[in-house]
Short mmCIF file of C-alpha atoms in Angstrom, two decimals:
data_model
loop_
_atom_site.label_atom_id
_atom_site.label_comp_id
_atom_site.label_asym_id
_atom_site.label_seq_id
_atom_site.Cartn_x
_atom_site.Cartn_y
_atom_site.Cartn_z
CA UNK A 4 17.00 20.05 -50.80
CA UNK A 5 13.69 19.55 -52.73
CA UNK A 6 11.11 21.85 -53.19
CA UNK A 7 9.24 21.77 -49.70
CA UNK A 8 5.40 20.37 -50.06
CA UNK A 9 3.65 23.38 -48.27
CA UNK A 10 0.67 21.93 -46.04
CA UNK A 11 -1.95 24.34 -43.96
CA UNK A 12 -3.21 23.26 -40.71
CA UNK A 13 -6.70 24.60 -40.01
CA UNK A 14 -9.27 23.77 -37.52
CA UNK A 15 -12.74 24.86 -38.26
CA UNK A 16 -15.47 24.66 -35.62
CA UNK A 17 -15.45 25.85 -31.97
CA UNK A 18 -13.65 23.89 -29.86
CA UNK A 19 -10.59 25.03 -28.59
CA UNK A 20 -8.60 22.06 -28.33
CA UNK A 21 -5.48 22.43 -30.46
CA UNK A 22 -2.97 20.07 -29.13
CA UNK A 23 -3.58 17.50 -32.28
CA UNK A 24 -3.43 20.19 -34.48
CA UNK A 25 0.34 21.41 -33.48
CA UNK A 26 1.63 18.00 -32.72
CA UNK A 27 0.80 16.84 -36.34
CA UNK A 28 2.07 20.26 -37.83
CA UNK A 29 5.49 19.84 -35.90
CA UNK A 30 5.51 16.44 -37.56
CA UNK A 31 5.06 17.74 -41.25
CA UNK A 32 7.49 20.38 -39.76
CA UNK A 33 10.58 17.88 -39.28
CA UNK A 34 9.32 15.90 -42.16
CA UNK A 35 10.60 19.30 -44.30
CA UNK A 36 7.08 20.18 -44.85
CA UNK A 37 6.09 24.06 -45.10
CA UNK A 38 3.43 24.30 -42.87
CA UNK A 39 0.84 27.43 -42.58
CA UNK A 40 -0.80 26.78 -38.91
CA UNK A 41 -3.84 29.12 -38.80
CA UNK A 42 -5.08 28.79 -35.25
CA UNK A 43 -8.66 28.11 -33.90
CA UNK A 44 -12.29 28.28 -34.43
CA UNK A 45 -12.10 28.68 -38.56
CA UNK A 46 -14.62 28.84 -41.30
CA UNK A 47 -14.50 26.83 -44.14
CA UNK A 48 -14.39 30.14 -46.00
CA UNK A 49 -11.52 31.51 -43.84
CA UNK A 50 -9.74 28.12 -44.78
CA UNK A 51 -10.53 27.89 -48.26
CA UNK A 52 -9.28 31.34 -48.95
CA UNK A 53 -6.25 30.85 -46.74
CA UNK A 54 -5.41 27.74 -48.44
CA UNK A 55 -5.77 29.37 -52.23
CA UNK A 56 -3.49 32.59 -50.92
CA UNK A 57 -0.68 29.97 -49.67
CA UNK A 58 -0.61 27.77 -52.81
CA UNK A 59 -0.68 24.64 -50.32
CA UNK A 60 -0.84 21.06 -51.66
CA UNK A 61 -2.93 20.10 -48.67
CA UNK A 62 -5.26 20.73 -46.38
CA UNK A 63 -5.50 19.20 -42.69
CA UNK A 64 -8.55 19.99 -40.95
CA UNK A 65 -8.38 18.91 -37.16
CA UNK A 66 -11.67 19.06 -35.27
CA UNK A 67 -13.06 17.34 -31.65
CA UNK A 68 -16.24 19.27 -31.57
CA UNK A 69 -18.23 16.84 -33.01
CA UNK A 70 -19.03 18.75 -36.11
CA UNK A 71 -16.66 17.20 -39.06
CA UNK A 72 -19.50 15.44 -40.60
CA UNK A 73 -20.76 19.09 -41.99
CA UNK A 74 -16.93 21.31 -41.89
CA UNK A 75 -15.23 18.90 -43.54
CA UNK A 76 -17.35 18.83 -46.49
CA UNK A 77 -17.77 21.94 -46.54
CA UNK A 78 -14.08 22.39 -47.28
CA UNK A 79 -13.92 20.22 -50.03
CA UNK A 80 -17.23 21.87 -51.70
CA UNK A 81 -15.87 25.32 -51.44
CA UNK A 82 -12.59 24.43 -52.77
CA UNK A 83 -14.34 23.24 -55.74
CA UNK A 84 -15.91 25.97 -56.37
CA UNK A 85 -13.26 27.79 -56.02
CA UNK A 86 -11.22 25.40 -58.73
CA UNK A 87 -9.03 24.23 -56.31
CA UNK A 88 -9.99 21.05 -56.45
CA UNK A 89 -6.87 19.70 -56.86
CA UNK A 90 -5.54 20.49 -53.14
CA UNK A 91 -5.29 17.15 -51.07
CA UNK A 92 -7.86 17.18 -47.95
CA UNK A 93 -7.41 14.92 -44.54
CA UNK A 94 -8.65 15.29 -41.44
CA UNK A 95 -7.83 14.36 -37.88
CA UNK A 96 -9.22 14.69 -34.81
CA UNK A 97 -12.12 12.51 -32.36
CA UNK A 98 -14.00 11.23 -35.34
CA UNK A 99 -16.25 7.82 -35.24
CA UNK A 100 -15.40 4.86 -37.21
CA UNK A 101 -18.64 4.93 -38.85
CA UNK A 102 -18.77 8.55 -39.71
CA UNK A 103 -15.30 8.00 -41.82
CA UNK A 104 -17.17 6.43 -45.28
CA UNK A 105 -19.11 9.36 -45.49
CA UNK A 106 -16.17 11.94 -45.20
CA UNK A 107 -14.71 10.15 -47.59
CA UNK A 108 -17.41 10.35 -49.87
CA UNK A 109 -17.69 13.64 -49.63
CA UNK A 110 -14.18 14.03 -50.91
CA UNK A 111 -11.61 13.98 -48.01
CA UNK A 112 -9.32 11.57 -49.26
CA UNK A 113 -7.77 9.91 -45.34
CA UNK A 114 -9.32 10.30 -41.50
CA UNK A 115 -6.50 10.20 -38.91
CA UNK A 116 -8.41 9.34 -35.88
CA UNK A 117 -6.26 9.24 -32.49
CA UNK A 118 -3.78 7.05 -31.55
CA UNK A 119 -1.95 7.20 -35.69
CA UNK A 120 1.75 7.75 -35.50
CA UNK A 121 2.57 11.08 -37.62
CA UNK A 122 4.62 8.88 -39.76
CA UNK A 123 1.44 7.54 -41.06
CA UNK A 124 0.45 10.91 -41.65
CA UNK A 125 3.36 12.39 -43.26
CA UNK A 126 3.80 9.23 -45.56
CA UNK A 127 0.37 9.49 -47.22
CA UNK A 128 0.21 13.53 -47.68
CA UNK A 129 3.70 13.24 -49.19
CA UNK A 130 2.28 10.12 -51.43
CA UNK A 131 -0.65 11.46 -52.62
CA UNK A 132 -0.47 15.37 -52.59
CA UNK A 133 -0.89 16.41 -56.31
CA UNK A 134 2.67 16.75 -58.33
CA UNK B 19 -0.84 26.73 -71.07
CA UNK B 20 -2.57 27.27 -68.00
CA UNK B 21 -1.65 28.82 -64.42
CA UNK B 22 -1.12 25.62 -63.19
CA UNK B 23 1.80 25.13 -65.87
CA UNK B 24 4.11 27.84 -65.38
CA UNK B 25 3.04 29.43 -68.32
CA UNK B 26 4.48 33.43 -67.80
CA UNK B 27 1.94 34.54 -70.16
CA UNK B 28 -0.76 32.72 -68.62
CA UNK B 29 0.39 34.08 -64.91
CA UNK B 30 0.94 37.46 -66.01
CA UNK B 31 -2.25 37.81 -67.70
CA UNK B 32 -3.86 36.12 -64.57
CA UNK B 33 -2.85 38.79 -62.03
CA UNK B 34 -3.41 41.75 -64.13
CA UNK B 35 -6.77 40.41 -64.68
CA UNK B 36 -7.27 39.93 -60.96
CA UNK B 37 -7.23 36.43 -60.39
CA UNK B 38 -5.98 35.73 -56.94
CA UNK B 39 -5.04 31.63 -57.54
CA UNK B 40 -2.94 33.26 -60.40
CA UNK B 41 -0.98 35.62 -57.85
CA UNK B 42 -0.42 32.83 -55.66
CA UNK B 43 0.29 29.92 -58.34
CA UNK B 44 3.23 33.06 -59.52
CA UNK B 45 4.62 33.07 -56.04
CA UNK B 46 5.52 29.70 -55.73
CA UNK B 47 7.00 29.77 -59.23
CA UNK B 48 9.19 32.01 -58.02
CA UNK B 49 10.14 30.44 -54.92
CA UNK B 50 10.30 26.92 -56.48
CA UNK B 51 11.85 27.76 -59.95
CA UNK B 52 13.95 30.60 -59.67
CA UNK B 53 15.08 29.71 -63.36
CA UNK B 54 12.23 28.91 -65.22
CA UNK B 55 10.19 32.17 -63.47
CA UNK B 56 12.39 34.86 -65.10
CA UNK B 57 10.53 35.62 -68.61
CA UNK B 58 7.50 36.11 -66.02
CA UNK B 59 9.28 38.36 -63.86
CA UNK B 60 11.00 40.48 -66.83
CA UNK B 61 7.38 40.59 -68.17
CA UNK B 62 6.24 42.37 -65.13
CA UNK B 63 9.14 44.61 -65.69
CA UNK B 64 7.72 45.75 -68.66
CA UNK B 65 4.53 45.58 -68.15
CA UNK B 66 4.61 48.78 -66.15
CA UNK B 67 2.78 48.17 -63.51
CA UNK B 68 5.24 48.14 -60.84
CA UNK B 69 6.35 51.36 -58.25
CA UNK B 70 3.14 51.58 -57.39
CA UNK B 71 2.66 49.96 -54.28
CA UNK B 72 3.85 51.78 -51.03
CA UNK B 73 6.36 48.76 -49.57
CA UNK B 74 6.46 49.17 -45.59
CA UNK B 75 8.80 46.58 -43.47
CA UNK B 76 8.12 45.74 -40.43
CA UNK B 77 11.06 43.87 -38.56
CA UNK B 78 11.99 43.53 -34.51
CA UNK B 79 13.31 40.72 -32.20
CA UNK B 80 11.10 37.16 -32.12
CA UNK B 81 7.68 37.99 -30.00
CA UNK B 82 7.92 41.67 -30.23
CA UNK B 83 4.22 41.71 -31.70
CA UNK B 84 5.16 42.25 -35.29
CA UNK B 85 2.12 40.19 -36.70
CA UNK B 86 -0.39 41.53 -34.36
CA UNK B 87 0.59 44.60 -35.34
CA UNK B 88 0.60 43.72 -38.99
CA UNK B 89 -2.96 42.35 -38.25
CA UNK B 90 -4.30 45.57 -36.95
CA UNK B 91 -2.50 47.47 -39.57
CA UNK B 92 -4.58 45.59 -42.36
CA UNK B 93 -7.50 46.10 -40.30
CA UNK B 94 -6.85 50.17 -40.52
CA UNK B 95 -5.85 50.02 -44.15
CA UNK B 96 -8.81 48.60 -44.77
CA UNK B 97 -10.93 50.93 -42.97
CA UNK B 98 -9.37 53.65 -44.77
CA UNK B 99 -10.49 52.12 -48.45
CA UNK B 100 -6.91 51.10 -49.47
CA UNK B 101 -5.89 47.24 -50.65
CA UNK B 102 -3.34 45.52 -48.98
CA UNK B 103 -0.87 42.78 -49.89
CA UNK B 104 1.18 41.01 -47.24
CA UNK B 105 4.26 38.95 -46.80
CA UNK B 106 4.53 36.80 -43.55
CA UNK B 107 8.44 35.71 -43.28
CA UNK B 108 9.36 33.01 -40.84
CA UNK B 109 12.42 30.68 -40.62
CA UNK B 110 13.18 27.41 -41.96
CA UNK B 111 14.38 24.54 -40.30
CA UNK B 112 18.49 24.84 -41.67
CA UNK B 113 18.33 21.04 -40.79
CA UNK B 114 14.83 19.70 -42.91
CA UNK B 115 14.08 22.47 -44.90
CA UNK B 116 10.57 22.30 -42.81
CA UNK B 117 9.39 25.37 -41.07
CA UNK B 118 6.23 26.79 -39.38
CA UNK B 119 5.02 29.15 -40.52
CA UNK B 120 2.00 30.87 -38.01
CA UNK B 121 2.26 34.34 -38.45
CA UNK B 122 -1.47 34.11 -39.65
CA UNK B 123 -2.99 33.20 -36.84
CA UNK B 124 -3.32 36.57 -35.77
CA UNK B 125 -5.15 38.09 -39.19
CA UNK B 126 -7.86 35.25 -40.11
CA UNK B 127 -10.40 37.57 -39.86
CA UNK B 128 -8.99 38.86 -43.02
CA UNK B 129 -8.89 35.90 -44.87
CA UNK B 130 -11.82 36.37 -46.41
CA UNK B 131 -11.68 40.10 -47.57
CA UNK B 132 -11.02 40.02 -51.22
CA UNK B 133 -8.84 43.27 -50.54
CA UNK B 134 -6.19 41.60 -48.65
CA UNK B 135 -4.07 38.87 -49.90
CA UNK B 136 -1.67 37.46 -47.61
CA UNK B 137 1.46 34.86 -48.33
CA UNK B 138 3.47 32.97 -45.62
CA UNK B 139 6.53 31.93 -46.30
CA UNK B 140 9.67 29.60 -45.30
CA UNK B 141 13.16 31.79 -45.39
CA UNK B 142 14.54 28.97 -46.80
CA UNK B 143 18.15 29.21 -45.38
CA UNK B 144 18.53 32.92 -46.78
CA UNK B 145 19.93 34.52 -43.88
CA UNK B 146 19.07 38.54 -43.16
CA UNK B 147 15.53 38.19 -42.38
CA UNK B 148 13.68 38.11 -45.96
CA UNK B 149 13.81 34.51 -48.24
CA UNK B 150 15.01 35.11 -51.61
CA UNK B 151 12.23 35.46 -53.27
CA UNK B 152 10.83 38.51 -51.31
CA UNK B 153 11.71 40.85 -53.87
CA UNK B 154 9.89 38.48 -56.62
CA UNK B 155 6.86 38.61 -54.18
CA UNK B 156 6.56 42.14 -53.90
CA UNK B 157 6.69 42.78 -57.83
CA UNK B 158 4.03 40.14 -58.13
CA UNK B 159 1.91 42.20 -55.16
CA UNK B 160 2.76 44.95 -57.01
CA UNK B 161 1.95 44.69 -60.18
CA UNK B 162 -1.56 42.76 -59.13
CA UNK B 163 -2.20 46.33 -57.70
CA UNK B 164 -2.33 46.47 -53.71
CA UNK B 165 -2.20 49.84 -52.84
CA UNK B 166 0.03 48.81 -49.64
CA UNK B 167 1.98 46.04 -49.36
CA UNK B 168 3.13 44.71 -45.88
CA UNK B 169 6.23 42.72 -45.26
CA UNK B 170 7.01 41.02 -41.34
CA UNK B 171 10.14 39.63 -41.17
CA UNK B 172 11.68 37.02 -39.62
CA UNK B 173 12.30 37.76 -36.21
CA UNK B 174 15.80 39.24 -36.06
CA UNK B 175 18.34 40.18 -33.96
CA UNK B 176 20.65 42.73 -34.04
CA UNK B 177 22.25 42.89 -37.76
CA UNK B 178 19.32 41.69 -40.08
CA UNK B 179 19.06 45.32 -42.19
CA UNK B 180 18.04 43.04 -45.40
CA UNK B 181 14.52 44.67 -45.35
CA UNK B 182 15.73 48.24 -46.07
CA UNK B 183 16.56 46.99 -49.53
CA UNK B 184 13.52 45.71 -50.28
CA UNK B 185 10.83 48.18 -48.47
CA UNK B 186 10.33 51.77 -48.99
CA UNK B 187 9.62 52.01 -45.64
CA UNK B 188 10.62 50.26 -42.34
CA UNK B 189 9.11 50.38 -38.93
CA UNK B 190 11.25 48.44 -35.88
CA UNK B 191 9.51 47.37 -33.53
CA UNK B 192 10.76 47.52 -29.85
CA UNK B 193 9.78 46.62 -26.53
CA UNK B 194 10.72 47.24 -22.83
CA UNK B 195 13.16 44.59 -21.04
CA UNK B 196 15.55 43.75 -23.61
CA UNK B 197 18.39 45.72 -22.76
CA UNK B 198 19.83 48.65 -21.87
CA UNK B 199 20.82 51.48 -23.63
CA UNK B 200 23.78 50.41 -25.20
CA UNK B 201 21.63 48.16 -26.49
CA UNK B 202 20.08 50.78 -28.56
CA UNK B 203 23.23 52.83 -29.94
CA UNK B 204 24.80 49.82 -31.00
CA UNK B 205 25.28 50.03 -34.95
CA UNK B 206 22.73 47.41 -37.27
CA UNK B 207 19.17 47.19 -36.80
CA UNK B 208 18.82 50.41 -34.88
CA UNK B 209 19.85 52.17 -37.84
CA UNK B 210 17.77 51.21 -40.24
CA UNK B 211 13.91 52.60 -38.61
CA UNK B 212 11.80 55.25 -40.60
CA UNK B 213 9.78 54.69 -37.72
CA UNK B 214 10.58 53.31 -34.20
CA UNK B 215 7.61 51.83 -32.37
CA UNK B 216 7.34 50.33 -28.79
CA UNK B 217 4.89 48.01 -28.50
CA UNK B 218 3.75 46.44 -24.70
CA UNK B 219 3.74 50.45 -23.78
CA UNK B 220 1.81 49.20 -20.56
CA UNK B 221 4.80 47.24 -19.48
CA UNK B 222 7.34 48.64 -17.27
CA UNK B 223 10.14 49.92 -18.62
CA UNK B 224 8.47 51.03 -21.53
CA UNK B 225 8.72 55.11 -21.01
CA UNK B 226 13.22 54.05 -20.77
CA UNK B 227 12.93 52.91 -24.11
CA UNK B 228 11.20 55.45 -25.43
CA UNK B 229 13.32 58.05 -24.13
CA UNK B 230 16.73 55.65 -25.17
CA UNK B 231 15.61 55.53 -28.90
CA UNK B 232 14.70 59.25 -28.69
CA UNK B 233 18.09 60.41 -27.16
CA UNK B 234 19.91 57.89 -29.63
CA UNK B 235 17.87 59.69 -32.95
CA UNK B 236 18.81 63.39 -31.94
CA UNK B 237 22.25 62.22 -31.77
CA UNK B 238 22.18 60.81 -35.20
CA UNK B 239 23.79 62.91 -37.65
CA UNK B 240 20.60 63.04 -40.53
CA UNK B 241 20.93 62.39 -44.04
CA UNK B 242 23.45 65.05 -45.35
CA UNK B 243 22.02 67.76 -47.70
CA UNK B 244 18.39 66.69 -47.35
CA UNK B 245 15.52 68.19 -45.31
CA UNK B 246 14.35 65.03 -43.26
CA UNK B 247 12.96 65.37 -40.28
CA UNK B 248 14.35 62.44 -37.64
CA UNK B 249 12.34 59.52 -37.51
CA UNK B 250 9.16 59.65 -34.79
CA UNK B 251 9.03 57.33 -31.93
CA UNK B 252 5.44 55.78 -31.12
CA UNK B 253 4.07 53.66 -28.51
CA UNK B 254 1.81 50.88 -28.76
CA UNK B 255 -0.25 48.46 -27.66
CA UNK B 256 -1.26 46.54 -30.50
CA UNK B 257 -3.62 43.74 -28.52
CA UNK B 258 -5.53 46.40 -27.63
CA UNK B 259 -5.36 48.09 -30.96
CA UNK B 260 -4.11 51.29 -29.21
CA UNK B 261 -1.69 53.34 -30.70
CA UNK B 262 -1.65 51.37 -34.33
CA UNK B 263 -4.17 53.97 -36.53
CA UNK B 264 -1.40 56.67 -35.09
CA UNK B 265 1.39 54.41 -36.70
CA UNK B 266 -0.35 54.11 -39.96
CA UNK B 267 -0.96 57.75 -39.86
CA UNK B 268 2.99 58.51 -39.40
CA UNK B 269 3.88 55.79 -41.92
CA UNK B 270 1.66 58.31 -44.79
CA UNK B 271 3.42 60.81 -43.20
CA UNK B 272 7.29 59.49 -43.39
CA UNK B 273 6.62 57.86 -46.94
CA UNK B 274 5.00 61.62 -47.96
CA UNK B 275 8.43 63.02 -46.39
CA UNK B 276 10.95 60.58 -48.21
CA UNK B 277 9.11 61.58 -51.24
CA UNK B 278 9.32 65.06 -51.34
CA UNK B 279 13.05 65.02 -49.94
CA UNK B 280 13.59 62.43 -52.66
CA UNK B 281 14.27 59.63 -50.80
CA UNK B 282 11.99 57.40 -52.26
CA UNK B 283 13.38 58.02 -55.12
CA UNK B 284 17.13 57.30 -54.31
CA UNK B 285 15.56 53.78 -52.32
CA UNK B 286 13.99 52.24 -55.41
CA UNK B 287 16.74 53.15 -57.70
CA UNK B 288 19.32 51.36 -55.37
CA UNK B 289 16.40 48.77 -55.20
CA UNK B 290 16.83 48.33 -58.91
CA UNK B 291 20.39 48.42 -59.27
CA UNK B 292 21.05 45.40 -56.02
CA UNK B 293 18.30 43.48 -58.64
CA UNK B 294 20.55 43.67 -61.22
CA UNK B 295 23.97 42.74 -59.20
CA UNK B 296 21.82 40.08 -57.88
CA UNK B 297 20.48 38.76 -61.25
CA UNK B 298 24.55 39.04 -62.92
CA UNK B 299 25.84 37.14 -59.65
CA UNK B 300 23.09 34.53 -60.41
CA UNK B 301 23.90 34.65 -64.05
CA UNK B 302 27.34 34.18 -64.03
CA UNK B 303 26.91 31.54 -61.65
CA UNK B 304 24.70 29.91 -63.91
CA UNK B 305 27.37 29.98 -66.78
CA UNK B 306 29.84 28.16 -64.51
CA UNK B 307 28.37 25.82 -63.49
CA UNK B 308 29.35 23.05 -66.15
CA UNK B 309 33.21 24.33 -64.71
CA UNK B 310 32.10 23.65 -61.63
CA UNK B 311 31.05 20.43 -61.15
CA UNK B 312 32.62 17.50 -58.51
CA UNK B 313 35.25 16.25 -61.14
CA UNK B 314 36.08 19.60 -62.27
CA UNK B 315 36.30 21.09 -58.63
CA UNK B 316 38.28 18.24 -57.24
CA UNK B 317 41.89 18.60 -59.53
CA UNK B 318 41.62 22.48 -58.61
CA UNK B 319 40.92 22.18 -54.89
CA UNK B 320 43.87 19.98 -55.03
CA UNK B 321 45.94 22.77 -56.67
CA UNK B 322 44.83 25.05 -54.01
CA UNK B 323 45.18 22.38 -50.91
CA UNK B 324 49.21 21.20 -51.83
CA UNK B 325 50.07 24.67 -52.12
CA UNK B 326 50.53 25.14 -55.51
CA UNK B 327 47.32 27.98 -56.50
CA UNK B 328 44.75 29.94 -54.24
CA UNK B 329 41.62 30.40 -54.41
CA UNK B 330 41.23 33.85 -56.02
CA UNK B 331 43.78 32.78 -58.26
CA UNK B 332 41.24 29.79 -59.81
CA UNK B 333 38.18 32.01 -59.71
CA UNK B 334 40.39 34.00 -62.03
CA UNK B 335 41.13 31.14 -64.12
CA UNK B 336 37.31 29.93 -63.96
CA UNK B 337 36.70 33.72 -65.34
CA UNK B 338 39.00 33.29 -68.41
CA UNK B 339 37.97 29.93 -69.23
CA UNK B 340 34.62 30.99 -69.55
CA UNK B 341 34.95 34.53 -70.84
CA UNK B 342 38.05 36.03 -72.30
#
């Protein structure tokens, strides 16, 4: 067995609703990911740091609070100054079509809004986390 | 050569100097390459920074409330002015290799606290409760300079002692309703507390256990020819944070007691010694490995199969071959 690709599962914010969250890290789970679930209402600092500790390849941020279009970034800003850079970032969660361009502009590389099956999920972090 | 490389020199000089990416970029050398990570792990050898570090295990059956505990533990090292390191142990999948690993849920608040560092990982299929690159882990902790270092294991049941080779320290944690008192005399896990705690003291049953595990110390013999008082028995209930500034209090006071008695000393030098054995079993099977590939293997399990070797036999042979 291959090195596992060691993911964290984070969700900033302050809504409570986690089901998306452990159904996708169950996934990444059977899919002979290593993945670091740290529970509810999260700063991006708390993430960040969390994420640098575990040496993950990826990051995936689930939030239904309505406030990804400032956490999200946030993530990716921090990890850059952190140079961490290099750790993949998705998110996931009730996110609006036309809120997606600027997420990815800011530097989260895929949106998994609801309804995507996990395969599509687990297919792209283990195609495009950094080697 | 950079961290992100491998480079030993480059890691080692990053976690003397402090850099936490380095520590954790060193970690998952050692998990990932157990090879190539040597030269950086002899280099911490001699770079005499290690034995410093007071290593406490904390083990006890799945949902006990090892990592609140270990939550509220950092929180009270903290208090007190110390730095703590911490390993979070949880089991892999033996069928994907994937595992979940959530024992940090219940410490976030210490993510950001630049005198905590804290590492999850996968056991891998390494069966006793620790993965096998624990011991790698806590040399890296170590030498970084954490004045504690924490280590939850996986959650065992009754015969996973692996900790006591790796920690200076261990606390079991118990709790009321699983079992009765044979439960507690039976030989394994029960043997191998500096420190018994019984967490969910509010729950009934809890006063049983505490008298079980008492009853089953004073009939323990002791460690013959040294002055070591038996271990203590606490309650606790860590949700609440009650009881768990009293168990870091004791655990000074054990680790202060295996010192003087000399203890300590005797742990770290069998610690040592089991990571040499461990490093000449690795070696040696490193060397045979070209005599042990598929063709190689299949002509001799044949032998062994129609009857005509056995197996110590051609582990003999392999020896020879190889050596002599």
């Amino acid at each position: 067995m291959s090195n596992p690709i060691r993911v964290l599962i984070a969700k900033p914010g302050l809504d409570g609703h986690d089901r998306g969250a452990k159904v996708i890290a169950r996934a990444l789970r059977d899919a002979g990911m290593e993945v670091i679930y740290t529970g509810l209402r999260q700063t991006p600092e708390q993430i960040v740091e969390a994420a640098i500790q575990e040496d993950v390849a990826c990051i995936g941020l689930s939030c239904l609070s309505g406030a990804h279009g400032h956490l999200f970034p946030r993530v990716v800003e921090l990890l850059a100054e952190k140079d961490a850079a290099d750790i993949l970032v998705v998110g996931g969660g009730v996110i609006p079509d036309e809120d997606i361009p600027a997420l990815k502009d800011a530097g989260i590389s895929e949106i998994f809004t609801p309804g995507t099956p996990t395969t599509t999920t687990v297919e792209y972090i283990r195609n495009n986390v950094h080697k | 050569m950079s961290i992100s490389s491998g480079d030993p020199l480059a890691l080692l000089n990053g976690i003397t100097s402090g850099q936490r990416r380095a520590l954790a970029r060193a970690i998952s050398f050692c998990e990932n390459s157990p090879d190539e990570s040597r030269p950086l792990i002899s280099a911490l050898y001699r770079s005499k920074r290690l034995g410093r570090s007071k290593v406490v295990g904390i083990t006890g059956s799945p949902g006990v409330g090892k990592s609140t505990l270990t939550g509220f533990l950092i929180r009270h090292l903290r208090t007190r002015g110390y730095s703590v390191g911490v390993i979070l142990i949880d089991p892999s999948s033996p069928f994907t290799g994937g595992a979940l690993l959530g024992d940090r849920i219940r410490m976030s608040e210490s993510n950001t606290d630049t005198g905590v560092f804290i590492r999850s990982m996968g056991s891998r299929g390494h069966l006793g409760g620790l993965s096998l690159a624990t011991q790698d882990t806590v040399s890296l902790l170590d030498a970084f300079g954490f004045d504690y270092i924490l280590i939850e294991t996986v959650g065992i049941g009754q015969a996973e002692t692996e900790i006591v080779k790796t920690a200076d320290l261990t606390v079991v944690v118990a709790v009321p309703g699983l079992g009765d008192e044979i439960q507690i005399i039976k030989a394994g896990v029960m043997e191998i507390g500096d420190i018994f705690v019984v967490n969910k003291a509010d729950k009934d049953g809890a006063e049983k256990v505490i008298t079980e595990i008492n009853m089953m110390l004073d009939m323990a013999p002791g460690v013959p020819g040294k002055d070591l008082p038996r271990p203590p028995v606490l309650r606790c209930i860590a949700n609440r944070d009650q009881g768990v500034s009293e168990l870091l209090t004791a655990v000074d006071e054990r680790w202060l007691q295996l010192d003087i008695s000399d203890i300590l000393l005797v742990r770290r030098r069998e610690r040592i010694w089991q990571a040499v054995n461990e490093s000449l079993h690795y070696s040696l099977m490193l060397n045979l490995r070209p005599y042990l590939s598929v063709p190689s293997r299949h002509s001799l399990v044949e032998r062994i199969r129609l009857g005509e070797s056995s197996p110590f036999e051609e582990a003999q042979g392999l020896l020879h071959q190889k050596f002599f």
